[in-house]
Tab-separated table of C-alpha atoms and ligand atoms in Angstrom:
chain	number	residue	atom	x	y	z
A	1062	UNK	CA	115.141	124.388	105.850
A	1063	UNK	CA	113.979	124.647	109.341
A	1064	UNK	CA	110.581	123.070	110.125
A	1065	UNK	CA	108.985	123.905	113.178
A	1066	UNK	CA	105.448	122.855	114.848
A	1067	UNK	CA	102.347	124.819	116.401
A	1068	UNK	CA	100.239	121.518	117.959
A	1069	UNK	CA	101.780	118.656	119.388
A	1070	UNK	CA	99.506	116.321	118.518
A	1071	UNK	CA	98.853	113.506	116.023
A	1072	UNK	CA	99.736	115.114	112.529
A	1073	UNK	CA	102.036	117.469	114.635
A	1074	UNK	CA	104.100	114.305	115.912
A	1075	UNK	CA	103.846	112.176	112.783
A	1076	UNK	CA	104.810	114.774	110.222
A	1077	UNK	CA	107.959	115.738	112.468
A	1078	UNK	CA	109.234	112.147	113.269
A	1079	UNK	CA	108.562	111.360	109.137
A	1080	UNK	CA	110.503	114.713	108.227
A	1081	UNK	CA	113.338	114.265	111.097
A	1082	UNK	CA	113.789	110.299	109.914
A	1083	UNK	CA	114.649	112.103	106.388
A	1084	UNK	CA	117.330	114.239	107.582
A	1085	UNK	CA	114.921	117.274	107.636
A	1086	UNK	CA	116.324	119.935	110.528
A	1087	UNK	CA	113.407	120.114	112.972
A	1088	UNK	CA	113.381	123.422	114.889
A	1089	UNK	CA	110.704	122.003	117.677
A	1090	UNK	CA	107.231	122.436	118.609
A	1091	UNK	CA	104.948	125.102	120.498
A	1092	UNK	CA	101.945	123.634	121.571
A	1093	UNK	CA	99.018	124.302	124.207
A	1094	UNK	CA	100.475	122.490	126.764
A	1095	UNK	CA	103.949	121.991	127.729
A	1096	UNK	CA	103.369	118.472	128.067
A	1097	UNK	CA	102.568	117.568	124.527
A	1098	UNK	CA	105.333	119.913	123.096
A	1099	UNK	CA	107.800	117.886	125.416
A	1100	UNK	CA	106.940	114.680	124.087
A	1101	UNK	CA	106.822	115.844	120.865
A	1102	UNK	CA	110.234	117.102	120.969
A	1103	UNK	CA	112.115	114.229	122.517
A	1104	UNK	CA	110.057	111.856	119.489
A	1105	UNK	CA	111.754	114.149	117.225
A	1106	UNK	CA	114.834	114.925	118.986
A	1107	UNK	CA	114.056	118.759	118.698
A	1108	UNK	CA	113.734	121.490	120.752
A	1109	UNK	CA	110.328	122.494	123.091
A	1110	UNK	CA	109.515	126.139	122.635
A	1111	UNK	CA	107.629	127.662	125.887
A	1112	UNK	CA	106.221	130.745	122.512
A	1113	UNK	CA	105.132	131.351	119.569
A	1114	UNK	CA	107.607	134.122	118.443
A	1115	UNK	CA	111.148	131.977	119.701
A	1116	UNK	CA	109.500	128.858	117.582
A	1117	UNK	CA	109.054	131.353	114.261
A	1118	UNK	CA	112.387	133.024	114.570
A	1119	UNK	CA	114.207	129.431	114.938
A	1120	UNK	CA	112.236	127.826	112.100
A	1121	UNK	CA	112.019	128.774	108.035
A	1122	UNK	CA	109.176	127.057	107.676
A	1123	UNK	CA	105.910	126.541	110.727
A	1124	UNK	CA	103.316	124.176	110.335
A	1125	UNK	CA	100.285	124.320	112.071
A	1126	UNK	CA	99.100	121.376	113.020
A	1127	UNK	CA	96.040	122.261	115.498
A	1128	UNK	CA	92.758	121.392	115.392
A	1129	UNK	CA	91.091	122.989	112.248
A	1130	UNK	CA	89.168	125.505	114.071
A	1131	UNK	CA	92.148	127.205	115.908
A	1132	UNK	CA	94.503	127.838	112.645
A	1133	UNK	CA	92.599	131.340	112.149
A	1134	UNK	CA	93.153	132.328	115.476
A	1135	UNK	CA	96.523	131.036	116.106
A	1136	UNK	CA	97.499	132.606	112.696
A	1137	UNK	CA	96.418	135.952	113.714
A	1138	UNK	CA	98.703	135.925	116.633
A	1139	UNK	CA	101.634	134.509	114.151
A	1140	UNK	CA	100.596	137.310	112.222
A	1141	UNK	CA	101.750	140.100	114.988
A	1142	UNK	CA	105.000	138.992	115.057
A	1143	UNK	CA	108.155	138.929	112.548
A	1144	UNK	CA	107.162	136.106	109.958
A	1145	UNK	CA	108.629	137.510	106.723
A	1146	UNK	CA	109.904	135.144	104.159
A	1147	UNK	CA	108.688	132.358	106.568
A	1148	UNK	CA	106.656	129.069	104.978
A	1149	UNK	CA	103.555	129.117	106.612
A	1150	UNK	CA	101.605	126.026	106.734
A	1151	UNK	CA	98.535	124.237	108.064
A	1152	UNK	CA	97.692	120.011	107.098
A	1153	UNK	CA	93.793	120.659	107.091
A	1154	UNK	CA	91.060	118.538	104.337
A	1155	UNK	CA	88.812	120.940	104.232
A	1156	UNK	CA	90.332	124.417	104.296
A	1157	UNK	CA	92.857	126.219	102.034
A	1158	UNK	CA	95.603	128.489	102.175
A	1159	UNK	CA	93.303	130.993	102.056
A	1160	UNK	CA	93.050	130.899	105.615
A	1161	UNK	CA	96.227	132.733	106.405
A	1162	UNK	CA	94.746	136.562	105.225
A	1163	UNK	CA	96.896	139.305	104.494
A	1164	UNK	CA	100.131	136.637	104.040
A	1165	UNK	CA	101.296	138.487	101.059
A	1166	UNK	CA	101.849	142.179	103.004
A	1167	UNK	CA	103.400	140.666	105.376
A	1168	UNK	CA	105.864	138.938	102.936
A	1169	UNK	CA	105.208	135.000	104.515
A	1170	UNK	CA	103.675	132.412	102.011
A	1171	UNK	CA	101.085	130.063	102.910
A	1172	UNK	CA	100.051	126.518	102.014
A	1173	UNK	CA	97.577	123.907	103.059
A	1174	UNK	CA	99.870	120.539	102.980
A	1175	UNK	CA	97.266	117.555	103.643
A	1176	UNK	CA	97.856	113.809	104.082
A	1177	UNK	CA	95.097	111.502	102.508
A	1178	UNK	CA	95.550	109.031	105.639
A	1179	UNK	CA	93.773	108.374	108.886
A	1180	UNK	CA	96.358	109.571	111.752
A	1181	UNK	CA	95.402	107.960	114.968
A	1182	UNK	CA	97.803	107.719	116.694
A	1183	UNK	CA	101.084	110.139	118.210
A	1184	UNK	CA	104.177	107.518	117.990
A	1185	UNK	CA	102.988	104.817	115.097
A	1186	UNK	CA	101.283	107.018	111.871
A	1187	UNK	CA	104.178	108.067	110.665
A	1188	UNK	CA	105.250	104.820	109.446
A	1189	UNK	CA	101.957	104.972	107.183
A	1190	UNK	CA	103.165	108.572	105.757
A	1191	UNK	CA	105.731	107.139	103.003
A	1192	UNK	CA	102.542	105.032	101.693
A	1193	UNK	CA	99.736	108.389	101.328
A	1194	UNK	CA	99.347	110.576	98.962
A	1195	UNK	CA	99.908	114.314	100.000
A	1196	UNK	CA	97.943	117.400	98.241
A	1197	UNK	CA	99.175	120.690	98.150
A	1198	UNK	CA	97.953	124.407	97.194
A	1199	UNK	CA	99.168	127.568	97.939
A	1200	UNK	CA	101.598	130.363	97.242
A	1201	UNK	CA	102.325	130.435	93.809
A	1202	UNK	CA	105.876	131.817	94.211
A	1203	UNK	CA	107.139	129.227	96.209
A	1204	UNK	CA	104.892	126.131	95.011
A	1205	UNK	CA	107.583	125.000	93.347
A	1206	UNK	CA	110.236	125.223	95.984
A	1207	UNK	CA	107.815	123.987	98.780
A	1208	UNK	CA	106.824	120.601	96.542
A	1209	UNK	CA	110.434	119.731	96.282
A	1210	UNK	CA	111.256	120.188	99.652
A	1211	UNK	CA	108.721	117.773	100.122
A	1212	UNK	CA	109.167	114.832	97.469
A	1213	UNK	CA	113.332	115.070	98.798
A	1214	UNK	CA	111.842	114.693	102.025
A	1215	UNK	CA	110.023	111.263	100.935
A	1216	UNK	CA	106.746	112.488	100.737
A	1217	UNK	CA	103.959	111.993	97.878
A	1218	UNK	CA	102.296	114.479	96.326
A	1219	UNK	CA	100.112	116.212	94.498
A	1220	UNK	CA	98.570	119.656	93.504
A	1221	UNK	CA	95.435	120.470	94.754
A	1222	UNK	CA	93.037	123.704	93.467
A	1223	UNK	CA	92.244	125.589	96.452
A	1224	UNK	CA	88.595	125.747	95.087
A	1225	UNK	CA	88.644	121.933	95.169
A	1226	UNK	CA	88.947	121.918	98.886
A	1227	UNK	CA	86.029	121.062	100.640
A	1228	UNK	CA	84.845	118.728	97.677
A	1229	UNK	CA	88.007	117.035	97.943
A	1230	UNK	CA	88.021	116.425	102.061
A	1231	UNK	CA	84.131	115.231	101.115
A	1232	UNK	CA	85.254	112.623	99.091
A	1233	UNK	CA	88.014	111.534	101.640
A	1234	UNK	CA	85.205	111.256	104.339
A	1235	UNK	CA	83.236	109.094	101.951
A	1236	UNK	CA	85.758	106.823	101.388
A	1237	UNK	CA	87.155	106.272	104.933
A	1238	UNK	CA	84.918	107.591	107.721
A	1239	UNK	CA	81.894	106.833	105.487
A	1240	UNK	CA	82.941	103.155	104.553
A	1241	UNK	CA	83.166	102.599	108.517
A	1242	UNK	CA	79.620	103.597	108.863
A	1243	UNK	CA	78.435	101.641	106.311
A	1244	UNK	CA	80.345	98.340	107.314
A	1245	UNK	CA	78.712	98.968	110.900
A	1246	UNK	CA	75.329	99.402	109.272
A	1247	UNK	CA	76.155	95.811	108.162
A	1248	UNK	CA	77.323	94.445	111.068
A	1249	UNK	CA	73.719	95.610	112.764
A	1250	UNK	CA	71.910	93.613	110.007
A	1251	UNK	CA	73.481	90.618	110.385
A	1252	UNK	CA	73.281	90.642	114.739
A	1253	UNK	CA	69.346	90.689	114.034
A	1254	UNK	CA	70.203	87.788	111.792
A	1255	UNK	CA	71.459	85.994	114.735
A	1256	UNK	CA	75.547	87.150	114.460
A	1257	UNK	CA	77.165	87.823	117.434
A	1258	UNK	CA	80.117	89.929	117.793
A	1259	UNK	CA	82.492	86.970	118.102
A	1260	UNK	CA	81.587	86.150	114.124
A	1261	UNK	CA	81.170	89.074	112.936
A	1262	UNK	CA	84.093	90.018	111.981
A	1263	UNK	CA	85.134	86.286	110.381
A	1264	UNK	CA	81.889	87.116	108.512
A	1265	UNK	CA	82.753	90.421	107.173
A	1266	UNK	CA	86.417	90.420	106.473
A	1267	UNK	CA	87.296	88.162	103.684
A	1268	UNK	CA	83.966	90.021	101.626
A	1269	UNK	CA	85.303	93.695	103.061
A	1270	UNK	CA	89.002	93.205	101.990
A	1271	UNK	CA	88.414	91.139	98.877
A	1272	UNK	CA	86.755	93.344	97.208
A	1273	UNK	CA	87.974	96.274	98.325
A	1274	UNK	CA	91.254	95.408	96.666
A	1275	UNK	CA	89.599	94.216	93.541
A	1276	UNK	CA	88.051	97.543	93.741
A	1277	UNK	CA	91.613	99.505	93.609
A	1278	UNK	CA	93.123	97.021	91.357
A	1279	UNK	CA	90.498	96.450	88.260
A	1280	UNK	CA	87.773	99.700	88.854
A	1281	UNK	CA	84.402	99.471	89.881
A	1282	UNK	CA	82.840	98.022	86.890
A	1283	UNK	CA	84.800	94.805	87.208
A	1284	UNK	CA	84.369	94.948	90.907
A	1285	UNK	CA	80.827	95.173	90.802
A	1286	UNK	CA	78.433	91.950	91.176
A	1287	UNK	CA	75.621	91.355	93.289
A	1288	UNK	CA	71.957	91.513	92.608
A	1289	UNK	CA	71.970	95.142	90.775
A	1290	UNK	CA	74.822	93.919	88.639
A	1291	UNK	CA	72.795	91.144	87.787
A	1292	UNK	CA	69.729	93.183	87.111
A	1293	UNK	CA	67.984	90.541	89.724
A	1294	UNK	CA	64.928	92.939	90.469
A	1295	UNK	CA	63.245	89.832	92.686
A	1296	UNK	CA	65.778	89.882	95.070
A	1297	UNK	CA	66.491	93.646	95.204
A	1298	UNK	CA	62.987	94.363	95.815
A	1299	UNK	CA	63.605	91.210	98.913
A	1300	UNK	CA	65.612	93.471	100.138
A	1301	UNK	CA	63.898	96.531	100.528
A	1302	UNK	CA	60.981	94.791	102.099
A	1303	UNK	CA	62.905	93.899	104.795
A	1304	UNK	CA	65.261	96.349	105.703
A	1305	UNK	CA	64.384	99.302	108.641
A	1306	UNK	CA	64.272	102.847	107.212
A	1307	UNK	CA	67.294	103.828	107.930
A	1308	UNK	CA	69.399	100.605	106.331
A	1309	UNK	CA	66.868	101.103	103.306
A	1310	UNK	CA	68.005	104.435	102.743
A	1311	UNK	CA	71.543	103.944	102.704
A	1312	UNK	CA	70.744	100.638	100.334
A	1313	UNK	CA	68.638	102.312	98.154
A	1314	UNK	CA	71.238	105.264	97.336
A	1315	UNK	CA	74.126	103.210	97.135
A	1316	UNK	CA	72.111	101.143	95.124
A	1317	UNK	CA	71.302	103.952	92.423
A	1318	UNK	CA	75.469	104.531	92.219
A	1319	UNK	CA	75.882	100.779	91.531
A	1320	UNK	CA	72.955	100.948	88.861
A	1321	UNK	CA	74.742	103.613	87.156
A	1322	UNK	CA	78.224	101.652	87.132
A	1323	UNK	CA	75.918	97.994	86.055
A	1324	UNK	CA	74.435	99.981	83.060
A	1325	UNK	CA	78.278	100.867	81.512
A	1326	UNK	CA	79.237	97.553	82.422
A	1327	UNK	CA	76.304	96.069	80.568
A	1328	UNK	CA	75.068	97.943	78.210
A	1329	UNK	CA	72.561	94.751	76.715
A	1330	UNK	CA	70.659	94.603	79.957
A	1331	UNK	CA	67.198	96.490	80.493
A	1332	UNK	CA	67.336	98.115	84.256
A	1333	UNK	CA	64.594	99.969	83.645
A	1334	UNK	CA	62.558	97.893	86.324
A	1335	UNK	CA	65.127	98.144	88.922
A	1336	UNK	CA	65.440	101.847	88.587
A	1337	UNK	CA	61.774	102.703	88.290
A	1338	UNK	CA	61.526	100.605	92.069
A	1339	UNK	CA	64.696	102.754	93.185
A	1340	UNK	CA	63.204	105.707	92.244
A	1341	UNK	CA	59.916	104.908	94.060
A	1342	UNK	CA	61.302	104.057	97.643
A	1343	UNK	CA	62.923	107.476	97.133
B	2577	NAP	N1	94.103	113.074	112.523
B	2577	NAP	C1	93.934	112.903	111.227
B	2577	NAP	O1	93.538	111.806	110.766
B	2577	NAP	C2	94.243	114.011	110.256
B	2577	NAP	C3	94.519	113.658	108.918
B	2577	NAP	C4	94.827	114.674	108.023
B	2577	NAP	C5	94.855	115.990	108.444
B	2577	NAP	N2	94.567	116.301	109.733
B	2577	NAP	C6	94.627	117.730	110.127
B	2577	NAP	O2	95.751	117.940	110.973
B	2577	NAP	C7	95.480	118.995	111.897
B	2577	NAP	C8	95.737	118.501	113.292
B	2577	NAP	O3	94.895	117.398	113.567
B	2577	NAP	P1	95.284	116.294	114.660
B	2577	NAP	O4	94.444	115.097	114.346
B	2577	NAP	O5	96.736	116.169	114.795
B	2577	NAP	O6	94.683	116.976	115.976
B	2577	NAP	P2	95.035	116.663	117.493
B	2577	NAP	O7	95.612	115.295	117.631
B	2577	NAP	O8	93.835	117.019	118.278
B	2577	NAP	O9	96.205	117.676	117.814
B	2577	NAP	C9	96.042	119.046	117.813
B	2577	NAP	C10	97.031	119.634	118.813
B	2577	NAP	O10	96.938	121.045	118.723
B	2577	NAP	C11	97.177	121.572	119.998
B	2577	NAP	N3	96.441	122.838	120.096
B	2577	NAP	C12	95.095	123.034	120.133
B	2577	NAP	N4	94.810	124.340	120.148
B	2577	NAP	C13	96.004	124.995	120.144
B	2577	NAP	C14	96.389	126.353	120.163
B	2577	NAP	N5	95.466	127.313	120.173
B	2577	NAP	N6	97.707	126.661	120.147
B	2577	NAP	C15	98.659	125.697	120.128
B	2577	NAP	N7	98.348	124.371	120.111
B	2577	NAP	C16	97.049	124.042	120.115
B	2577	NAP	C17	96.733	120.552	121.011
B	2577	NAP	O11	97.737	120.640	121.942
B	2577	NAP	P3	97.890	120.078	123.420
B	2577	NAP	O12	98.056	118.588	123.266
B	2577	NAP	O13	99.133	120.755	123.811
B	2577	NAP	O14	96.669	120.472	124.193
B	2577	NAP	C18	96.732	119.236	120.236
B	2577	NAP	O15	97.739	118.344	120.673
B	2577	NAP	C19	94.048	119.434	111.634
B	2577	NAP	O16	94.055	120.540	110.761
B	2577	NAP	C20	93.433	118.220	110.922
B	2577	NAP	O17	92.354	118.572	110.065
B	2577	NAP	C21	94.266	115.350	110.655
């Protein structure tokens, strides 16, 4: 199967130079600018494709990989031209395959095909791809032939509901983009502690990775210790007198989530106390 590209950029690049390193035929990309379709295609050792309707005759299946917010409008110009029996896909969280209206009467199939990774960069995510996990959704017909494609190609994966969507891209945010937030939120508590940037990160990194992998290896009710865990209301409520609004909030929340793992963990302690004072900085 041909696979061709609409947006030369990061997923555009990375998911061709993964697909062409497993023997997949790449037809080439079309992009917004010449310039990034170029590049692409000499990373990938395909072909640069000056429009649309040369790029979806060459290729059997086109992914779009543009910015979420120009798939519906690049897929009602695809739509226009000749796409019958073509795979039609896009690598968005958040959105499904719903997207791509009317695919059926025109006789295409659609799919969203997302990576659960962070894709920063053009020439160097790719070599990240063979560790994510993929989802897929999309045209029942040719689910089955799409996912094998896929897994031959090297890829992980699993099936996604479409109505899942946007809870699913939440939780990804939560657990990536969210975790950076917090860490900084951190980082600002202990530089009014008297940490500069120099130790900050020899401060944070052997707590951060630690338990982050005891996380993914035992759960989070082995992870879990700390004052909550312990049921230590003295030094919770410490805590919350000294933190500004905005760190309190984020403590007191995440706090609640780790009271609700402590109480499976330990069922014979009383947390009453701790949640009543949770509750009340609400
Ligand atoms: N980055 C991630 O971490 C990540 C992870 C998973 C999924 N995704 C999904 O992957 C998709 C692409 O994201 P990305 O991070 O690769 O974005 P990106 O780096 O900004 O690349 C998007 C590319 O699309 C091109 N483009 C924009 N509008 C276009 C149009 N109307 N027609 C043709 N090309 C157009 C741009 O081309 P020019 O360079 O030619 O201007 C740009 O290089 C999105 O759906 C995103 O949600 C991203």
């Amino acid at each position: 199967m041909k696979v061709g590209f609409v947006g030369a950029g990061k997923v555009g690049f990375s998911l061709g130079k993964f697909l062409s390193d497993a023997h997949v035929n790449i037809s080439g990309y079309y992009s917004r600018s010449l310039h990034s379709a170029k590049e692409a295609a000499i990373f990938t050792n395909s072909k640069v494709f000056n429009d649309l309707s040369t790029l979806i005759y060459e290729s059997d299946a086109v992914f779009l990989t543009v910015p979420d917010d120009a798939i519906a409008p690049v897929w009602e110009s695809m739509k226009k031209l000749p796409i019958s029996e073509k795979m039609i896909c896009h690598c968005s969280g958040s959105l499904s395959s719903r997207i791509f209206s009317d695919i059926e009467k025109l006789g295409a199939y659609g799919f969203s095909i997302h990576p659960l990774l962070a894709v920063s960069d053009r020439y160097v995510s790719y070599q990240n791809f063979s560790n994510a996990l993929f989802t897929i959704e999309g045209s029942a017909e040719k689910l089955d032939f799409m996912r094998s494609f896929l897994v031959q190609a090297g890829i992980n994966l699993t099936v996604i509901n479409a109505d899942a969507k946007v809870r699913y891209h939440a939780s990804a945010v939560i657990a990536s983009n969210l975790v950076v937030a917090l860490i900084k939120t951190a980082e600002d508590e202990l530089i009014k502690c008297g940490f500069t940037e120099d130790n900050l990160q020899k401060a944070l990194a052997p707590l951060i990775t630690l338990n982050v992998s005891k996380v993914l290896s035992m759960g989070p009710e082995k992870a879990l210790t700390g004052p909550i865990e312990r049921c230590d209301l003295g030094t919770v409520q410490k805590h919350l007198d000294i933190l500004d609004e905005s760190s309190k909030e984020i403590y007191t929340s995440l706090s609640k989530k780790a009271l609700e793992i402590a109480k499976k963990k330990h069922t014979e302690y009383d947390y009453s106390k701790i949640e009543k004072l949770l509750s009340e900085r609400e």
